[in-house]
Amino acid sequence: MTHSQPGLSRCKHLSATASTLSLVLLTSVWANLSDAQSESDAPWFGLPLPPAFQAHRLPAIVGERGPTPAVVPAGEEDNTELQGEIIWQDLEKVVAFSRQSRSEQEIGNGQLWGRISGFPSSERTVEWMVNRYQEVGIEQTAIQSFDQDSDARFWLPHSWEVRLKGDDVFGSGSQDIVLETAHPLFPSELPGGQLNGELVYVGTGSPAELAHIDVNGKIAVQHITPQAHLVFERATTVPRTRDMFARGALAVLIIVDQPGNEMARDFNNCGGPCFNIGGRDGHFLAAALNAAAGNGITEPLQVELSLETATCRNLSAINGIGVIPGTNSDETIIINAHADAWFDGAGDNGDGVAVQIALAKHFAKPENRPSRTLVFVASAGHHTRGLNGPSAFVRMNSELAENAVLAINIEHVAQRNFSPARSEFADGYREFIADSGEAPIVAGITNSAPFLENLFVEGVDRYGTNFVSDVSTMASGEGGGYRSMGAPIITTMQAPPLYHTSGEVIEAVSMPGLERMARFLAFFIHAVDQATREQIDP
């Protein structure tokens, strides 16, 4: 079989050299207070400087109290393949593929890394998953290659920098500060040469705020405080950034209040060049602006941005397939976990991959062989435009798809629950801390079948899984690629603050949470396997 070519050869650099954008940041509120004295002669008004960015490090506090232990109902003691310690070993191997991507600088200079479809990191992960299917006892396996949509373009940043320029006017000895958690957003591009402009702070960028702020020819700084993952902020943040560009803004820097100091890769199509700024970096930037204004400093603050990008086309990727034939039926239950990820991707979707492998091992045991055929899909393309693993699976495996009674999508299911708890720093920055449980999990059931809904209710009582209480018909993520089959789709998915960020490291995952989800899903699949089609899809 011919696998996909390394993605780098399919990418066209849009910037042969990094372009520089010099942004002149001017304060206005206190412009008439030129005789005011600086609060401190120390560098940067005596503010605590942001910490250096550290890859592969958890940006939140876990402490010494671990998660609540997993519950093992009577009669399930022998299912040792579903133990958290066993599943964790596979999670470690999945995360290692991401770290290899960074060490080998698979994308640009290594500022961006992960298990990226269309690139060797994703192929290695899928091939490893298929090997695991075989090792746990699945005899029917396959690796299937598919191509990127002909009209698709995949934008990637290769290198970038956001540099706050120092000047003694901000305190003697104020040196340049590189905001290392800055992350460019698709499809940002910077014009060649230099571009000067005033900084204007716009708060959340709401219409009420912008009605009193002129952003024309200026650089807007937007400030958001996510309630959880940034996905919940897209509906407001992106339209507001686009509004700023429509009003003439030159660029937008989005301060994102998230744990510690991490890069956040979320928000797209902002209408112009946009960068997210991580929690501690953003806190320092806002504090510096406030201190300059409070001290009546009219000397312009300056920032230099650099950005080199590439656009990739004609990529290819691979899905991995493992089939456990049913003892009494050709009807199929599809169990999907996407293999690709941004950054370490321990939660999105390392934990889903590890849980899926545990389920493969469980159902490959002779005593657990199902009545219906189980199809395990290690899908690619979740984060790469123009590559959709589930859609490719349906297209390339018509018989398995046509016989499907249900598709199950396992997608970030065992991250610990983090929330802001207290100030850990003298400047008032609020750190995040874990509690004893996992982040809430949405259970999406596209047909709202009572039989399926009741299994999730029973799962809470039986295993202690933290499913949200409200019902949902969600089939986002990988689930959407299976809609063409016409079968019901089950989606299990968390939305905690760390996923899609560089802070989504293995320490963010709950070992008992892996076991809780594996045991619940094994229970769920056993029940569906014995149910009638009318129960599954009334």
Coordinates of C-alpha atoms in Angstrom, one line a residue:
M1 CA 0.0 0.0 0.0
T2 CA 1.2 3.5 -0.8
H3 CA 1.0 5.8 2.2
S4 CA 0.6 9.6 2.0
Q5 CA 3.7 11.6 1.1
P6 CA 5.1 13.8 3.9
G7 CA 3.0 16.9 4.1
L8 CA 5.8 19.4 3.9
S9 CA 6.3 18.7 0.2
R10 CA 2.7 19.6 -0.4
C11 CA 2.8 23.0 1.2
K12 CA 3.5 26.3 -0.5
H13 CA 5.2 29.0 1.6
L14 CA 3.2 32.2 1.5
S15 CA 6.0 34.2 3.1
A16 CA 9.5 33.4 1.9
T17 CA 10.8 35.4 4.9
A18 CA 9.1 36.6 8.0
S19 CA 7.5 39.9 7.6
T20 CA 7.5 42.4 10.4
L21 CA 4.6 44.4 11.7
S22 CA 5.5 47.2 14.0
L23 CA 2.5 48.2 16.0
V24 CA 2.6 51.6 17.8
L25 CA 0.5 51.4 21.0
L26 CA -0.7 54.7 22.2
T27 CA -2.6 55.4 25.4
S28 CA -5.4 57.9 25.3
V29 CA -7.4 57.9 28.5
W30 CA -4.6 59.6 30.5
A31 CA -3.0 61.6 27.7
N32 CA -3.6 64.9 29.6
L33 CA -1.7 63.7 32.6
S34 CA 1.7 64.2 31.2
D35 CA 3.0 65.6 34.5
A36 CA 2.1 62.4 36.3
Q37 CA 5.0 60.4 37.7
S38 CA 5.8 56.8 37.1
E39 CA 4.6 54.4 39.8
S40 CA 8.0 52.7 39.8
D41 CA 11.4 53.2 38.4
A42 CA 11.8 49.4 38.0
P43 CA 11.6 47.8 34.6
W44 CA 8.0 47.7 33.2
F45 CA 6.6 49.6 36.2
G46 CA 7.8 46.9 38.5
L47 CA 5.2 44.4 37.1
P48 CA 6.0 40.7 37.4
L49 CA 7.2 39.6 34.0
P50 CA 5.3 36.7 32.3
P51 CA 6.9 33.3 32.8
A52 CA 8.7 31.6 29.9
F53 CA 6.6 29.3 27.8
Q54 CA 7.2 25.6 28.6
A55 CA 6.0 23.0 26.1
H56 CA 4.7 19.7 27.5
R57 CA 3.9 21.2 30.9
L58 CA 0.5 21.3 32.6
P59 CA -0.4 25.0 33.1
A60 CA -2.7 24.3 36.0
I61 CA -2.5 22.9 39.6
V62 CA -3.3 19.2 40.3
G63 CA -2.0 19.0 43.9
E64 CA -1.6 15.7 45.7
R65 CA -5.2 14.7 45.9
G66 CA -6.0 12.5 42.9
P67 CA -9.3 11.9 41.1
T68 CA -12.1 9.8 42.6
P69 CA -11.2 6.1 42.1
A70 CA -13.1 4.2 39.4
V71 CA -16.0 2.0 40.3
V72 CA -15.9 -1.7 39.3
P73 CA -19.3 -3.2 39.6
A74 CA -19.7 -6.8 40.8
G75 CA -19.0 -9.3 38.0
E76 CA -16.6 -7.0 36.1
E77 CA -13.5 -7.6 38.2
D78 CA -11.9 -9.8 35.5
N79 CA -12.0 -7.1 32.8
T80 CA -8.5 -6.0 33.7
E81 CA -8.0 -4.7 30.1
L82 CA -10.3 -1.8 31.2
Q83 CA -8.2 -0.7 34.1
G84 CA -7.0 2.8 34.1
E85 CA -3.4 1.8 34.6
I86 CA -3.5 -0.4 31.5
I87 CA -5.2 2.2 29.3
W88 CA -2.7 4.9 30.5
Q89 CA 0.2 2.9 28.9
D90 CA -1.4 3.4 25.4
L91 CA -2.1 7.1 26.2
E92 CA 1.6 7.6 26.9
K93 CA 2.5 6.1 23.5
V94 CA 0.0 8.3 21.7
V95 CA 1.3 11.5 23.3
A96 CA 4.9 10.4 22.3
F97 CA 4.0 10.7 18.6
S98 CA 3.1 14.4 19.2
R99 CA 6.3 15.1 21.0
Q100 CA 8.2 13.5 18.2
S101 CA 6.6 15.8 15.8
R102 CA 7.9 18.8 17.8
S103 CA 11.4 17.4 18.2
E104 CA 11.7 16.7 14.5
Q105 CA 10.2 20.1 13.6
E106 CA 7.7 18.5 11.3
I107 CA 5.9 21.9 11.0
G108 CA 8.1 24.9 10.4
N109 CA 10.5 25.6 13.3
G110 CA 8.5 23.4 15.8
Q111 CA 6.4 26.1 17.4
L112 CA 3.4 24.2 16.2
W113 CA 3.4 20.4 16.7
G114 CA 1.0 17.5 17.1
R115 CA -0.3 14.4 15.3
I116 CA -1.3 16.2 12.1
S117 CA -3.2 14.5 9.3
G118 CA -1.3 14.7 6.0
F119 CA 2.0 14.6 7.8
P120 CA 4.1 11.7 9.1
S121 CA 3.0 12.2 12.8
S122 CA -0.6 11.2 12.0
E123 CA 0.5 8.2 9.8
R124 CA 2.7 6.9 12.6
T125 CA -0.2 7.1 15.1
V126 CA -2.7 5.4 12.8
E127 CA -0.3 2.6 11.9
W128 CA 0.5 2.1 15.5
M129 CA -3.2 1.8 16.3
V130 CA -3.7 -0.8 13.7
N131 CA -0.7 -2.7 15.1
R132 CA -2.5 -2.5 18.5
Y133 CA -5.7 -3.9 17.0
Q134 CA -3.7 -6.9 15.8
E135 CA -1.8 -7.3 19.1
V136 CA -5.1 -7.4 21.1
G137 CA -6.5 -10.1 18.9
I138 CA -8.3 -8.5 16.0
E139 CA -7.5 -10.5 12.8
Q140 CA -9.2 -8.4 10.2
T141 CA -7.4 -5.1 9.9
A142 CA -6.7 -2.6 7.1
I143 CA -5.0 0.7 6.4
Q144 CA -6.8 2.8 3.9
S145 CA -5.4 5.9 2.2
F146 CA -7.5 8.8 1.0
D147 CA -6.8 12.2 -0.6
Q148 CA -7.5 15.8 0.4
D149 CA -10.4 17.4 -1.5
S150 CA -9.1 18.9 -4.7
D151 CA -10.3 22.4 -3.8
A152 CA -9.1 22.3 -0.2
R153 CA -6.3 24.4 1.2
F154 CA -4.7 23.7 4.6
W155 CA -3.1 26.8 6.2
L156 CA -0.3 26.4 8.7
P157 CA 1.8 28.9 10.6
H158 CA 5.5 27.9 10.4
S159 CA 7.1 30.6 12.6
W160 CA 6.0 33.7 14.4
E161 CA 6.8 36.2 17.1
V162 CA 5.0 38.9 19.1
R163 CA 7.6 41.2 20.7
L164 CA 6.6 44.0 23.1
K165 CA 9.3 46.7 22.7
G166 CA 11.0 47.9 25.8
D167 CA 11.9 51.5 26.6
D168 CA 13.2 53.3 29.7
V169 CA 10.1 55.4 29.8
F170 CA 8.2 52.3 31.1
G171 CA 10.8 52.0 33.8
S172 CA 14.5 52.1 33.7
G173 CA 15.9 48.9 32.1
S174 CA 12.6 47.9 30.4
Q175 CA 13.7 45.4 27.8
D176 CA 11.8 43.7 25.0
I177 CA 9.3 41.1 26.1
V178 CA 8.4 38.3 23.7
L179 CA 4.9 37.1 24.4
E180 CA 5.7 33.4 23.8
T181 CA 2.2 32.1 24.0
A182 CA 1.0 34.2 21.0
H183 CA -0.5 32.0 18.4
P184 CA -1.6 33.1 14.9
L185 CA -5.1 32.2 13.7
F186 CA -6.2 30.9 10.3
P187 CA -5.7 32.4 7.8
S188 CA -3.6 35.3 9.2
E189 CA -1.1 36.9 6.9
L190 CA 1.1 40.0 7.4
P191 CA 1.9 42.4 4.6
G192 CA 5.6 42.7 3.7
G193 CA 7.6 45.3 5.4
Q194 CA 6.4 47.4 8.3
L195 CA 3.0 48.6 9.4
N196 CA 2.7 51.2 12.1
G197 CA -0.5 51.7 14.0
E198 CA -2.0 52.7 17.4
L199 CA -3.1 50.1 19.9
V200 CA -6.6 50.5 21.1
Y201 CA -8.1 48.4 23.9
V202 CA -11.6 47.4 23.0
G203 CA -12.6 45.2 26.0
T204 CA -14.7 42.3 24.7
G205 CA -15.2 44.1 21.4
S206 CA -19.0 44.3 21.9
P207 CA -21.1 46.7 19.8
A208 CA -21.7 48.8 22.9
E209 CA -17.9 49.2 23.4
L210 CA -17.0 49.8 19.8
A211 CA -19.7 52.5 19.5
H212 CA -17.3 54.6 21.6
I213 CA -13.9 53.5 20.3
D214 CA -12.3 54.3 16.9
V215 CA -10.4 51.3 15.7
N216 CA -9.8 52.6 12.1
G217 CA -6.1 52.3 11.3
K218 CA -5.3 50.9 14.8
I219 CA -4.5 47.6 16.4
A220 CA -7.4 46.3 18.5
V221 CA -6.7 44.3 21.8
Q222 CA -9.7 42.2 22.7
H223 CA -10.1 40.5 26.1
I224 CA -12.1 37.3 26.6
T225 CA -12.7 35.1 29.6
P226 CA -13.9 31.7 28.4
Q227 CA -16.4 29.8 30.5
A228 CA -14.8 26.6 29.4
H229 CA -13.2 25.7 26.0
L230 CA -12.9 28.4 23.4
V231 CA -15.5 26.6 21.2
F232 CA -18.2 28.3 23.3
E233 CA -16.7 31.7 22.5
R234 CA -16.5 31.4 18.7
A235 CA -20.1 32.6 18.2
T236 CA -19.3 36.0 19.8
T237 CA -15.5 36.5 19.4
V238 CA -15.1 35.8 15.7
P239 CA -18.0 38.1 14.6
R240 CA -16.6 40.8 16.8
T241 CA -13.1 40.6 15.4
R242 CA -14.6 40.7 11.9
D243 CA -16.5 43.8 12.9
M244 CA -13.3 45.4 14.0
F245 CA -11.6 44.7 10.6
A246 CA -14.7 46.1 8.9
R247 CA -14.2 49.3 10.9
G248 CA -10.6 49.5 9.7
A249 CA -8.6 47.7 12.3
L250 CA -5.2 46.6 11.1
A251 CA -4.9 43.6 13.4
V252 CA -6.4 42.0 16.5
L253 CA -4.6 40.6 19.5
I254 CA -7.0 38.4 21.6
I255 CA -6.1 38.1 25.3
V256 CA -7.5 34.7 26.4
D257 CA -7.9 34.2 30.1
Q258 CA -7.0 30.6 30.4
P259 CA -4.8 28.5 32.8
G260 CA -1.2 29.5 33.2
N261 CA 0.8 30.4 30.1
E262 CA -0.2 28.3 27.1
M263 CA -0.9 28.6 23.4
A264 CA -4.5 28.3 22.3
R265 CA -5.3 27.2 18.8
D266 CA -8.9 28.2 18.2
F267 CA -10.9 30.8 16.3
N268 CA -10.7 31.0 12.6
N269 CA -11.5 33.5 9.8
C270 CA -11.3 36.5 12.0
G271 CA -11.2 38.9 9.0
G272 CA -7.5 39.8 9.2
P273 CA -4.3 39.1 11.1
C274 CA -5.2 37.8 14.5
F275 CA -3.2 36.3 17.4
N276 CA -4.4 34.7 20.6
I277 CA -2.3 35.7 23.6
G278 CA -2.1 33.2 26.5
G279 CA -3.2 33.8 30.1
R280 CA -0.1 35.0 31.9
D281 CA 1.3 36.9 28.8
G282 CA -2.1 38.5 28.3
H283 CA -2.3 39.5 31.9
F284 CA 1.1 41.2 31.7
L285 CA 0.2 43.0 28.5
A286 CA -3.1 44.4 30.0
A287 CA -1.2 45.3 33.2
A288 CA 1.4 47.2 31.2
L289 CA -1.2 49.2 29.3
N290 CA -3.0 50.0 32.5
A291 CA 0.2 51.1 34.2
A292 CA 1.2 53.3 31.3
A293 CA -2.2 54.9 31.3
G294 CA -2.2 55.3 35.1
N295 CA 1.2 57.0 35.0
G296 CA 0.3 59.3 32.3
I297 CA 2.9 57.9 29.9
T298 CA 2.3 59.2 26.4
E299 CA 5.4 57.6 24.8
P300 CA 4.0 55.0 22.4
L301 CA 4.3 51.4 23.3
Q302 CA 5.5 49.3 20.3
V303 CA 5.0 45.7 19.3
E304 CA 6.7 43.8 16.5
L305 CA 4.9 40.8 14.9
S306 CA 6.5 38.4 12.6
L307 CA 4.8 35.5 10.8
E308 CA 5.8 33.0 8.2
T309 CA 3.1 30.6 6.9
A310 CA 2.5 27.9 4.3
T311 CA -0.6 26.6 2.6
C312 CA -0.8 22.8 1.9
R313 CA -2.8 21.1 -0.8
N314 CA -2.9 17.6 -2.4
L315 CA -2.3 16.0 1.0
S316 CA -3.2 12.4 1.7
A317 CA -3.9 10.6 5.0
I318 CA -4.7 7.1 6.3
N319 CA -7.5 5.6 8.3
G320 CA -7.0 2.4 10.3
I321 CA -9.7 -0.3 10.4
G322 CA -10.2 -3.3 12.8
V323 CA -13.2 -5.6 12.4
I324 CA -14.5 -8.2 14.9
P325 CA -17.0 -10.3 13.0
G326 CA -20.3 -10.8 14.8
T327 CA -21.3 -14.3 15.9
N328 CA -24.9 -14.0 14.6
S329 CA -25.2 -10.9 12.4
D330 CA -23.6 -8.9 9.7
E331 CA -25.1 -5.7 11.2
T332 CA -22.3 -3.4 12.3
I333 CA -21.6 -1.1 15.2
I334 CA -18.9 1.4 14.3
I335 CA -16.6 2.7 17.1
N336 CA -14.6 5.7 16.0
A337 CA -11.7 7.7 17.6
H338 CA -9.8 10.3 15.7
A339 CA -6.0 9.9 15.9
D340 CA -4.9 13.4 15.0
A341 CA -4.3 16.3 17.4
W342 CA -2.8 19.7 18.0
F343 CA 0.1 19.9 20.4
D344 CA 0.4 17.0 22.8
G345 CA -3.3 16.2 22.4
A346 CA -3.5 14.0 25.4
G347 CA -7.2 14.8 25.8
D348 CA -8.1 15.6 22.2
N349 CA -8.0 12.8 21.3
G350 CA -5.4 10.8 23.0
D351 CA -7.7 9.6 25.8
G352 CA -10.3 8.6 23.2
V353 CA -7.8 6.6 21.2
A354 CA -6.6 4.8 24.4
V355 CA -10.1 4.0 25.5
Q356 CA -11.0 2.7 22.0
I357 CA -8.0 0.3 22.1
A358 CA -9.1 -1.0 25.5
L359 CA -12.5 -1.7 24.0
A360 CA -10.9 -3.5 21.1
K361 CA -9.0 -5.7 23.5
H362 CA -12.1 -6.3 25.6
F363 CA -14.4 -7.4 22.7
A364 CA -11.6 -9.4 21.0
K365 CA -11.6 -11.8 24.0
P366 CA -13.6 -15.0 23.0
E367 CA -15.9 -14.6 26.0
N368 CA -16.9 -11.1 25.0
R369 CA -17.3 -11.6 21.2
P370 CA -20.4 -9.7 20.1
S371 CA -23.4 -10.8 18.2
R372 CA -23.2 -7.9 15.8
T373 CA -20.0 -7.0 13.9
L374 CA -17.8 -4.4 15.6
V375 CA -15.8 -2.0 13.4
F376 CA -13.1 0.0 15.0
V377 CA -12.0 3.1 13.0
A378 CA -8.9 5.1 13.8
S379 CA -9.8 8.1 11.7
A380 CA -7.6 10.9 10.4
G381 CA -8.3 14.4 9.1
H382 CA -10.2 15.8 12.1
H383 CA -8.1 19.0 12.1
T384 CA -6.9 19.1 8.5
R385 CA -9.1 20.9 6.0
G386 CA -10.2 18.7 3.1
L387 CA -9.4 15.4 4.9
N388 CA -12.4 13.7 6.6
G389 CA -11.7 10.3 7.9
P390 CA -15.2 9.2 8.7
S391 CA -16.5 10.3 5.3
A392 CA -13.7 8.4 3.6
F393 CA -14.5 5.3 5.6
V394 CA -18.1 5.4 4.6
R395 CA -17.2 5.9 0.9
M396 CA -14.6 3.1 0.9
N397 CA -16.5 0.5 3.0
S398 CA -20.0 0.6 1.6
E399 CA -21.0 -2.8 3.0
L400 CA -19.9 -2.1 6.5
A401 CA -21.5 1.3 6.4
E402 CA -24.8 0.1 4.9
N403 CA -25.2 -2.5 7.6
A404 CA -24.5 -0.1 10.5
V405 CA -27.1 0.1 13.2
L406 CA -25.1 2.7 15.2
A407 CA -21.9 4.8 15.1
I408 CA -20.1 5.7 18.3
N409 CA -17.7 8.6 18.4
I410 CA -15.2 8.7 21.3
E411 CA -13.8 12.2 21.5
H412 CA -11.9 13.7 24.5
V413 CA -13.6 11.9 27.4
A414 CA -11.2 11.7 30.4
Q415 CA -9.7 15.1 31.1
R416 CA -9.7 16.3 34.7
N417 CA -11.9 19.1 35.7
F418 CA -10.1 22.5 36.1
S419 CA -11.5 25.7 37.3
P420 CA -10.2 29.1 38.6
A421 CA -9.9 28.8 42.3
R422 CA -7.5 31.4 43.9
S423 CA -4.8 33.9 43.2
E424 CA -1.3 32.3 43.1
F425 CA 0.5 35.5 42.2
A426 CA 1.0 38.9 43.8
D427 CA -0.4 40.6 40.7
G428 CA -3.8 38.9 41.2
Y429 CA -3.6 36.4 38.4
R430 CA -6.0 33.6 39.1
E431 CA -4.6 30.1 38.6
F432 CA -6.7 27.0 37.7
I433 CA -6.8 23.9 39.9
A434 CA -8.2 20.4 39.5
D435 CA -10.9 18.8 41.6
S436 CA -11.6 15.2 42.2
G437 CA -13.6 14.5 39.0
E438 CA -13.5 14.7 35.3
A439 CA -14.7 17.6 33.2
P440 CA -18.4 17.2 32.2
I441 CA -19.1 15.0 29.2
V442 CA -21.9 15.7 26.7
A443 CA -23.7 12.6 25.5
G444 CA -25.1 13.2 22.1
I445 CA -27.8 10.8 20.7
T446 CA -29.0 11.9 17.3
N447 CA -32.3 10.1 17.4
S448 CA -33.0 10.6 21.1
A449 CA -34.0 6.9 21.4
P450 CA -35.3 6.2 25.0
F451 CA -33.4 2.9 25.2
L452 CA -30.1 4.7 24.4
E453 CA -30.8 7.6 26.7
N454 CA -31.5 5.2 29.6
L455 CA -28.2 3.5 29.1
F456 CA -26.4 6.8 29.8
V457 CA -28.6 7.4 32.9
E458 CA -27.7 3.9 34.1
G459 CA -24.0 4.6 33.3
V460 CA -23.9 7.5 35.8
D461 CA -25.3 5.2 38.6
R462 CA -23.2 2.2 37.6
Y463 CA -19.7 3.8 36.9
G464 CA -19.9 7.4 38.2
T465 CA -19.3 9.0 34.7
N466 CA -19.8 12.7 34.7
F467 CA -22.4 13.1 31.9
V468 CA -24.2 16.4 31.8
S469 CA -27.8 16.1 32.9
D470 CA -29.5 17.5 29.8
V471 CA -30.1 15.4 26.7
S472 CA -28.5 16.3 23.4
T473 CA -28.7 15.4 19.7
M474 CA -25.1 16.6 19.0
A475 CA -23.0 14.8 16.4
S476 CA -20.2 17.3 16.1
G477 CA -16.6 16.4 15.7
E478 CA -16.0 13.0 13.9
G479 CA -19.7 12.0 14.3
G480 CA -20.8 14.3 11.5
G481 CA -18.9 12.3 9.0
Y482 CA -21.2 9.3 9.6
R483 CA -24.5 11.1 9.0
S484 CA -24.7 9.8 5.4
M485 CA -25.2 6.2 6.7
G486 CA -28.6 7.2 8.1
A487 CA -27.9 5.3 11.4
P488 CA -28.1 6.9 14.8
I489 CA -24.8 8.5 16.1
I490 CA -23.6 8.5 19.6
T491 CA -21.0 11.2 20.6
T492 CA -19.2 11.4 23.9
M493 CA -17.3 14.7 24.3
Q494 CA -15.8 17.0 26.9
A495 CA -15.2 20.7 26.4
P496 CA -12.7 21.7 29.2
P497 CA -10.5 24.7 29.1
L498 CA -7.3 22.9 28.1
Y499 CA -8.2 21.1 24.8
H500 CA -6.9 22.7 21.6
T501 CA -4.1 24.2 23.7
S502 CA -0.5 23.4 24.3
G503 CA -1.4 22.7 28.0
E504 CA -3.4 19.6 27.1
V505 CA -0.6 17.3 28.3
I506 CA -0.9 13.8 29.8
E507 CA -1.1 15.1 33.4
A508 CA -4.4 16.8 32.4
V509 CA -6.0 13.3 31.9
S510 CA -7.6 11.4 34.7
M511 CA -6.4 7.8 35.0
P512 CA -9.6 6.7 36.8
G513 CA -11.6 8.7 34.2
L514 CA -10.1 6.5 31.4
E515 CA -11.4 3.5 33.3
R516 CA -14.8 5.0 34.0
M517 CA -15.3 5.7 30.3
A518 CA -13.9 2.4 29.1
R519 CA -16.1 0.4 31.5
F520 CA -19.2 2.5 30.6
L521 CA -18.7 2.1 26.9
A522 CA -18.1 -1.6 27.1
F523 CA -21.4 -1.8 29.1
F524 CA -23.1 0.4 26.5
I525 CA -21.8 -1.6 23.5
H526 CA -22.8 -4.9 25.1
A527 CA -26.3 -3.6 25.7
V528 CA -26.7 -2.2 22.2
D529 CA -25.3 -5.5 20.7
Q530 CA -28.2 -7.4 22.4
A531 CA -30.9 -4.8 21.6
T532 CA -33.3 -4.9 18.7
R533 CA -33.1 -2.5 15.8
E534 CA -36.4 -1.0 17.0
Q535 CA -34.9 -0.3 20.4
I536 CA -31.8 1.3 18.8
D537 CA -33.7 3.3 16.2
P538 CA -37.4 3.4 17.0

